[in-house]
Amino acid sequence: MLFNSLHFLVFFPLVVGLYYALPPRWRAPLLLLSSYYFYFSWRPVYTLLLLATTLLDYYSGVRMSWLGTKQQRRPWLYLSLASNLGTLFIFKYFNFFRETAGALAASLHLPYAVPVLELVLPVGVSFYTFQSVAYIVDVYQGKLEAERNLGRFALFVAFWPQLVAGPIERGGQMLPQLRQPHAFDYDNVASGLRLMAWGMFKKVVIADRLALLA
């Protein structure tokens, strides 16, 4: 789902309206459900990748919180880093390095046959991967308590307003906000809508038109 699509113009007011209409205890589940729907609507199969990243890093964080020293925590840190960065490498950089190695091998007249991976780059994979990695590193270093609520951690990773375009948030900044109730504030809503409208204008009217000339 793109922010400048008709789909989003229906999705956004519906989610915001339901958020303030529901009792506080149901708001986080609504945001989590809407975040996964937001991602699922683009390419459903890659929702499994987002879910796998979430489950692995949630469990790694909880396991590290049970261990007293960095030496004991290190295997879980390495597991998370290998999984997250390995996934990012395969989807974003494997074919680039394959072509580079192929060109080098050809210049040296060496046989080289590594297949091209015909993979579609998952939307937002860099943002949610690095956000999750930053959380794991903070837990490993003892700067952040591991989040024990799986639903809240899943929302931290998949929160739809920042899922596909960032920014990357640190757990220490975002997780406390997800624990707090948020009352309706007219001034905040009006200010937010003005910023969104201005951003949409710059994207649709200015940037998209200039892209046609590039």
C-alpha positions as a LaTeX table, in Angstrom:
\begin{tabular}{lrrr}
\hline
Residue & $x$ (\AA) & $y$ (\AA) & $z$ (\AA) \\
\hline
Met1 & 0.00 & 0.00 & 0.00 \\
Leu2 & 1.37 & 3.39 & $-0.99$ \\
Phe3 & 0.75 & 6.57 & 0.98 \\
Asn4 & $-0.48$ & 8.33 & $-2.17$ \\
Ser5 & $-2.93$ & 5.58 & $-3.19$ \\
Leu6 & $-6.73$ & 5.54 & $-2.96$ \\
His7 & $-6.38$ & 2.43 & $-0.83$ \\
Phe8 & $-4.50$ & 4.44 & 1.79 \\
Leu9 & $-7.05$ & 7.26 & 1.69 \\
Val10 & $-9.62$ & 4.74 & 2.92 \\
Phe11 & $-7.28$ & 2.89 & 5.27 \\
Phe12 & $-5.95$ & 5.92 & 7.15 \\
Pro13 & $-9.18$ & 7.59 & 8.38 \\
Leu14 & $-10.69$ & 4.19 & 9.16 \\
Val15 & $-7.77$ & 3.18 & 11.40 \\
Val16 & $-7.56$ & 6.58 & 13.11 \\
Gly17 & $-11.32$ & 6.67 & 13.71 \\
Leu18 & $-11.35$ & 3.16 & 15.16 \\
Tyr19 & $-8.30$ & 3.94 & 17.30 \\
Tyr20 & $-10.05$ & 6.75 & 19.17 \\
Ala21 & $-13.40$ & 4.95 & 19.23 \\
Leu22 & $-12.04$ & 1.82 & 20.90 \\
Pro23 & $-11.25$ & 1.43 & 24.61 \\
Pro24 & $-7.53$ & 1.98 & 25.34 \\
Arg25 & $-6.77$ & $-1.71$ & 25.84 \\
Trp26 & $-7.86$ & $-2.52$ & 22.27 \\
Arg27 & $-5.89$ & 0.25 & 20.58 \\
Ala28 & $-2.53$ & $-1.50$ & 20.44 \\
Pro29 & $-4.06$ & $-4.68$ & 18.94 \\
Leu30 & $-5.79$ & $-2.49$ & 16.34 \\
Leu31 & $-2.50$ & $-0.82$ & 15.41 \\
Leu32 & $-0.76$ & $-4.19$ & 15.16 \\
Leu33 & $-3.51$ & $-5.70$ & 13.03 \\
Ser34 & $-3.62$ & $-2.65$ & 10.76 \\
Ser35 & 0.18 & $-2.65$ & 10.43 \\
Tyr36 & 0.23 & $-6.25$ & 9.26 \\
Tyr37 & $-2.67$ & $-5.59$ & 6.89 \\
Phe38 & $-0.78$ & $-2.56$ & 5.55 \\
Tyr39 & 2.24 & $-4.75$ & 4.75 \\
Phe40 & 0.19 & $-7.77$ & 3.63 \\
Ser41 & $-1.63$ & $-5.67$ & 1.04 \\
Trp42 & 1.61 & $-5.10$ & $-0.88$ \\
Arg43 & 2.95 & $-8.67$ & $-1.26$ \\
Pro44 & 1.47 & $-11.18$ & 1.21 \\
Val45 & 4.34 & $-13.68$ & 1.19 \\
Tyr46 & 6.83 & $-11.15$ & 2.57 \\
Thr47 & 4.67 & $-10.70$ & 5.65 \\
Leu48 & 6.18 & $-14.04$ & 6.73 \\
Leu49 & 9.65 & $-12.48$ & 6.57 \\
Leu50 & 8.53 & $-9.58$ & 8.76 \\
Leu51 & 6.96 & $-12.03$ & 11.21 \\
Ala52 & 10.08 & $-14.22$ & 11.31 \\
Thr53 & 12.30 & $-11.22$ & 12.06 \\
Thr54 & 9.94 & $-10.16$ & 14.83 \\
Leu55 & 9.77 & $-13.58$ & 16.50 \\
Leu56 & 13.51 & $-14.21$ & 16.34 \\
Asp57 & 14.47 & $-10.82$ & 17.77 \\
Tyr58 & 11.77 & $-10.92$ & 20.42 \\
Tyr59 & 13.01 & $-14.29$ & 21.65 \\
Ser60 & 16.67 & $-13.26$ & 21.40 \\
Gly61 & 15.98 & $-10.13$ & 23.43 \\
Val62 & 14.11 & $-12.03$ & 26.14 \\
Arg63 & 16.83 & $-14.68$ & 26.32 \\
Met64 & 19.53 & $-12.03$ & 26.69 \\
Ser65 & 17.56 & $-10.40$ & 29.49 \\
Trp66 & 17.83 & $-13.64$ & 31.46 \\
Leu67 & 21.62 & $-13.76$ & 31.14 \\
Gly68 & 23.92 & $-11.75$ & 33.35 \\
Thr69 & 27.04 & $-11.09$ & 31.30 \\
Lys70 & 27.76 & $-9.94$ & 27.77 \\
Gln71 & 29.69 & $-13.14$ & 27.16 \\
Gln72 & 26.56 & $-15.15$ & 27.92 \\
Arg73 & 24.42 & $-12.87$ & 25.76 \\
Arg74 & 26.79 & $-12.84$ & 22.81 \\
Pro75 & 25.52 & $-16.01$ & 21.03 \\
Trp76 & 22.00 & $-14.53$ & 20.90 \\
Leu77 & 23.37 & $-11.25$ & 19.59 \\
Tyr78 & 25.30 & $-13.09$ & 16.87 \\
Leu79 & 22.25 & $-15.18$ & 15.96 \\
Ser80 & 20.13 & $-12.07$ & 15.53 \\
Leu81 & 22.78 & $-10.18$ & 13.57 \\
Ala82 & 23.46 & $-13.14$ & 11.28 \\
Ser83 & 19.78 & $-13.62$ & 10.56 \\
Asn84 & 18.91 & $-9.96$ & 10.03 \\
Leu85 & 21.98 & $-8.89$ & 8.10 \\
Gly86 & 22.07 & $-12.15$ & 6.15 \\
Thr87 & 18.49 & $-11.59$ & 5.01 \\
Leu88 & 19.30 & $-8.01$ & 4.04 \\
Phe89 & 22.37 & $-9.15$ & 2.11 \\
Ile90 & 20.46 & $-11.78$ & 0.14 \\
Phe91 & 17.67 & $-9.45$ & $-0.91$ \\
Lys92 & 19.66 & $-6.25$ & $-1.49$ \\
Tyr93 & 23.27 & $-7.06$ & $-2.24$ \\
Phe94 & 23.71 & $-10.68$ & $-3.36$ \\
Asn95 & 23.23 & $-10.01$ & $-7.08$ \\
Phe96 & 25.49 & $-6.96$ & $-6.95$ \\
Phe97 & 28.35 & $-8.97$ & $-5.44$ \\
Arg98 & 27.60 & $-11.84$ & $-7.82$ \\
Glu99 & 28.01 & $-9.53$ & $-10.82$ \\
Thr100 & 31.18 & $-8.00$ & $-9.38$ \\
Ala101 & 32.69 & $-11.43$ & $-8.71$ \\
Gly102 & 31.63 & $-12.59$ & $-12.17$ \\
Ala103 & 33.32 & $-9.63$ & $-13.85$ \\
Leu104 & 36.49 & $-10.24$ & $-11.84$ \\
Ala105 & 36.47 & $-13.94$ & $-12.69$ \\
Ala106 & 35.96 & $-13.17$ & $-16.38$ \\
Ser107 & 38.89 & $-10.74$ & $-16.39$ \\
Leu108 & 41.07 & $-13.52$ & $-14.93$ \\
His109 & 39.63 & $-16.12$ & $-17.34$ \\
Leu110 & 38.29 & $-18.19$ & $-14.48$ \\
Pro111 & 35.12 & $-20.31$ & $-14.66$ \\
Tyr112 & 32.27 & $-18.75$ & $-12.71$ \\
Ala113 & 28.67 & $-19.91$ & $-12.52$ \\
Val114 & 26.53 & $-18.55$ & $-9.70$ \\
Pro115 & 22.81 & $-18.23$ & $-10.46$ \\
Val116 & 21.02 & $-14.89$ & $-10.33$ \\
Leu117 & 18.48 & $-14.68$ & $-7.51$ \\
Glu118 & 15.23 & $-13.44$ & $-9.00$ \\
Leu119 & 13.92 & $-11.84$ & $-5.82$ \\
Val120 & 11.68 & $-8.83$ & $-5.37$ \\
Leu121 & 13.10 & $-6.52$ & $-2.71$ \\
Pro122 & 10.68 & $-6.47$ & 0.25 \\
Val123 & 9.34 & $-2.99$ & 0.89 \\
Gly124 & 10.79 & $-1.44$ & 4.03 \\
Val125 & 13.13 & $-4.36$ & 4.75 \\
Ser126 & 16.06 & $-2.04$ & 5.53 \\
Phe127 & 14.00 & 0.06 & 7.94 \\
Tyr128 & 12.49 & $-2.71$ & 10.02 \\
Thr129 & 15.68 & $-4.79$ & 9.94 \\
Phe130 & 17.92 & $-2.02$ & 11.26 \\
Gln131 & 15.30 & $-0.96$ & 13.80 \\
Ser132 & 15.14 & $-4.50$ & 15.14 \\
Val133 & 18.95 & $-4.82$ & 15.09 \\
Ala134 & 19.33 & $-1.55$ & 17.03 \\
Tyr135 & 16.91 & $-2.91$ & 19.66 \\
Ile136 & 18.90 & $-6.15$ & 19.99 \\
Val137 & 22.19 & $-4.26$ & 20.35 \\
Asp138 & 20.68 & $-2.01$ & 23.05 \\
Val139 & 19.44 & $-5.04$ & 24.98 \\
Tyr140 & 22.81 & $-6.76$ & 24.62 \\
Gln141 & 24.63 & $-3.69$ & 25.95 \\
Gly142 & 22.22 & $-3.35$ & 28.87 \\
Lys143 & 20.93 & 0.03 & 27.69 \\
Leu144 & 17.37 & $-1.26$ & 27.31 \\
Glu145 & 15.17 & $-3.76$ & 29.10 \\
Ala146 & 13.89 & $-6.46$ & 26.77 \\
Glu147 & 10.22 & $-6.04$ & 25.85 \\
Arg148 & 8.31 & $-9.00$ & 27.33 \\
Asn149 & 5.01 & $-8.29$ & 25.57 \\
Leu150 & 5.20 & $-9.97$ & 22.16 \\
Gly151 & 2.35 & $-7.92$ & 20.71 \\
Arg152 & 3.97 & $-4.65$ & 21.73 \\
Phe153 & 7.32 & $-5.70$ & 20.31 \\
Ala154 & 5.66 & $-6.78$ & 17.06 \\
Leu155 & 4.03 & $-3.36$ & 16.84 \\
Phe156 & 7.38 & $-1.68$ & 17.48 \\
Val157 & 8.87 & $-3.51$ & 14.49 \\
Ala158 & 5.87 & $-3.22$ & 12.14 \\
Phe159 & 4.23 & 0.12 & 13.06 \\
Trp160 & 2.75 & 1.11 & 9.70 \\
Pro161 & 3.43 & 4.90 & 9.62 \\
Gln162 & 7.17 & 4.21 & 9.60 \\
Leu163 & 7.31 & 0.66 & 8.24 \\
Val164 & 8.08 & 1.35 & 4.58 \\
Ala165 & 9.76 & 4.76 & 4.69 \\
Gly166 & 11.22 & 5.17 & 8.18 \\
Pro167 & 12.50 & 6.80 & 10.20 \\
Ile168 & 14.33 & 4.13 & 12.18 \\
Glu169 & 13.36 & 4.48 & 15.85 \\
Arg170 & 15.27 & 3.27 & 18.91 \\
Gly171 & 13.44 & 1.01 & 21.30 \\
Gly172 & 14.11 & 3.35 & 24.20 \\
Gln173 & 12.22 & 6.12 & 22.42 \\
Met174 & 9.33 & 4.26 & 20.85 \\
Leu175 & 8.42 & 1.40 & 23.20 \\
Pro176 & 7.48 & 3.69 & 26.12 \\
Gln177 & 5.13 & 5.58 & 23.78 \\
Leu178 & 3.40 & 2.32 & 22.85 \\
Arg179 & 2.73 & 1.64 & 26.53 \\
Gln180 & 1.04 & 4.99 & 27.17 \\
Pro181 & $-2.63$ & 5.85 & 26.50 \\
His182 & $-3.16$ & 8.66 & 23.99 \\
Ala183 & $-6.19$ & 10.90 & 24.30 \\
Phe184 & $-7.64$ & 12.71 & 21.31 \\
Asp185 & $-6.10$ & 16.17 & 20.93 \\
Tyr186 & $-7.63$ & 18.39 & 18.26 \\
Asp187 & $-4.56$ & 20.62 & 17.89 \\
Asn188 & $-2.24$ & 17.63 & 17.39 \\
Val189 & $-4.59$ & 16.04 & 14.87 \\
Ala190 & $-5.02$ & 19.28 & 12.91 \\
Ser191 & $-1.26$ & 19.90 & 12.88 \\
Gly192 & $-0.59$ & 16.33 & 11.76 \\
Leu193 & $-3.13$ & 16.53 & 8.95 \\
Arg194 & $-1.61$ & 19.78 & 7.69 \\
Leu195 & 1.85 & 18.19 & 7.62 \\
Met196 & 0.49 & 15.14 & 5.82 \\
Ala197 & $-1.31$ & 17.27 & 3.23 \\
Trp198 & 1.83 & 19.31 & 2.59 \\
Gly199 & 3.94 & 16.16 & 2.29 \\
Met200 & 1.41 & 14.59 & $-0.08$ \\
Phe201 & 1.44 & 17.73 & $-2.22$ \\
Lys202 & 5.24 & 17.68 & $-2.47$ \\
Lys203 & 5.23 & 13.96 & $-3.33$ \\
Val204 & 2.35 & 13.79 & $-5.82$ \\
Val205 & 2.38 & 17.24 & $-7.40$ \\
Ile206 & 6.08 & 18.12 & $-7.32$ \\
Ala207 & 8.28 & 15.03 & $-6.94$ \\
Asp208 & 6.28 & 12.69 & $-9.18$ \\
Arg209 & 6.11 & 15.34 & $-11.92$ \\
Leu210 & 9.84 & 16.04 & $-11.74$ \\
Ala211 & 10.54 & 12.30 & $-11.89$ \\
Leu212 & 8.97 & 12.21 & $-15.35$ \\
Leu213 & 11.61 & 14.66 & $-16.55$ \\
Ala214 & 14.56 & 12.84 & $-15.01$ \\
\hline
\end{tabular}
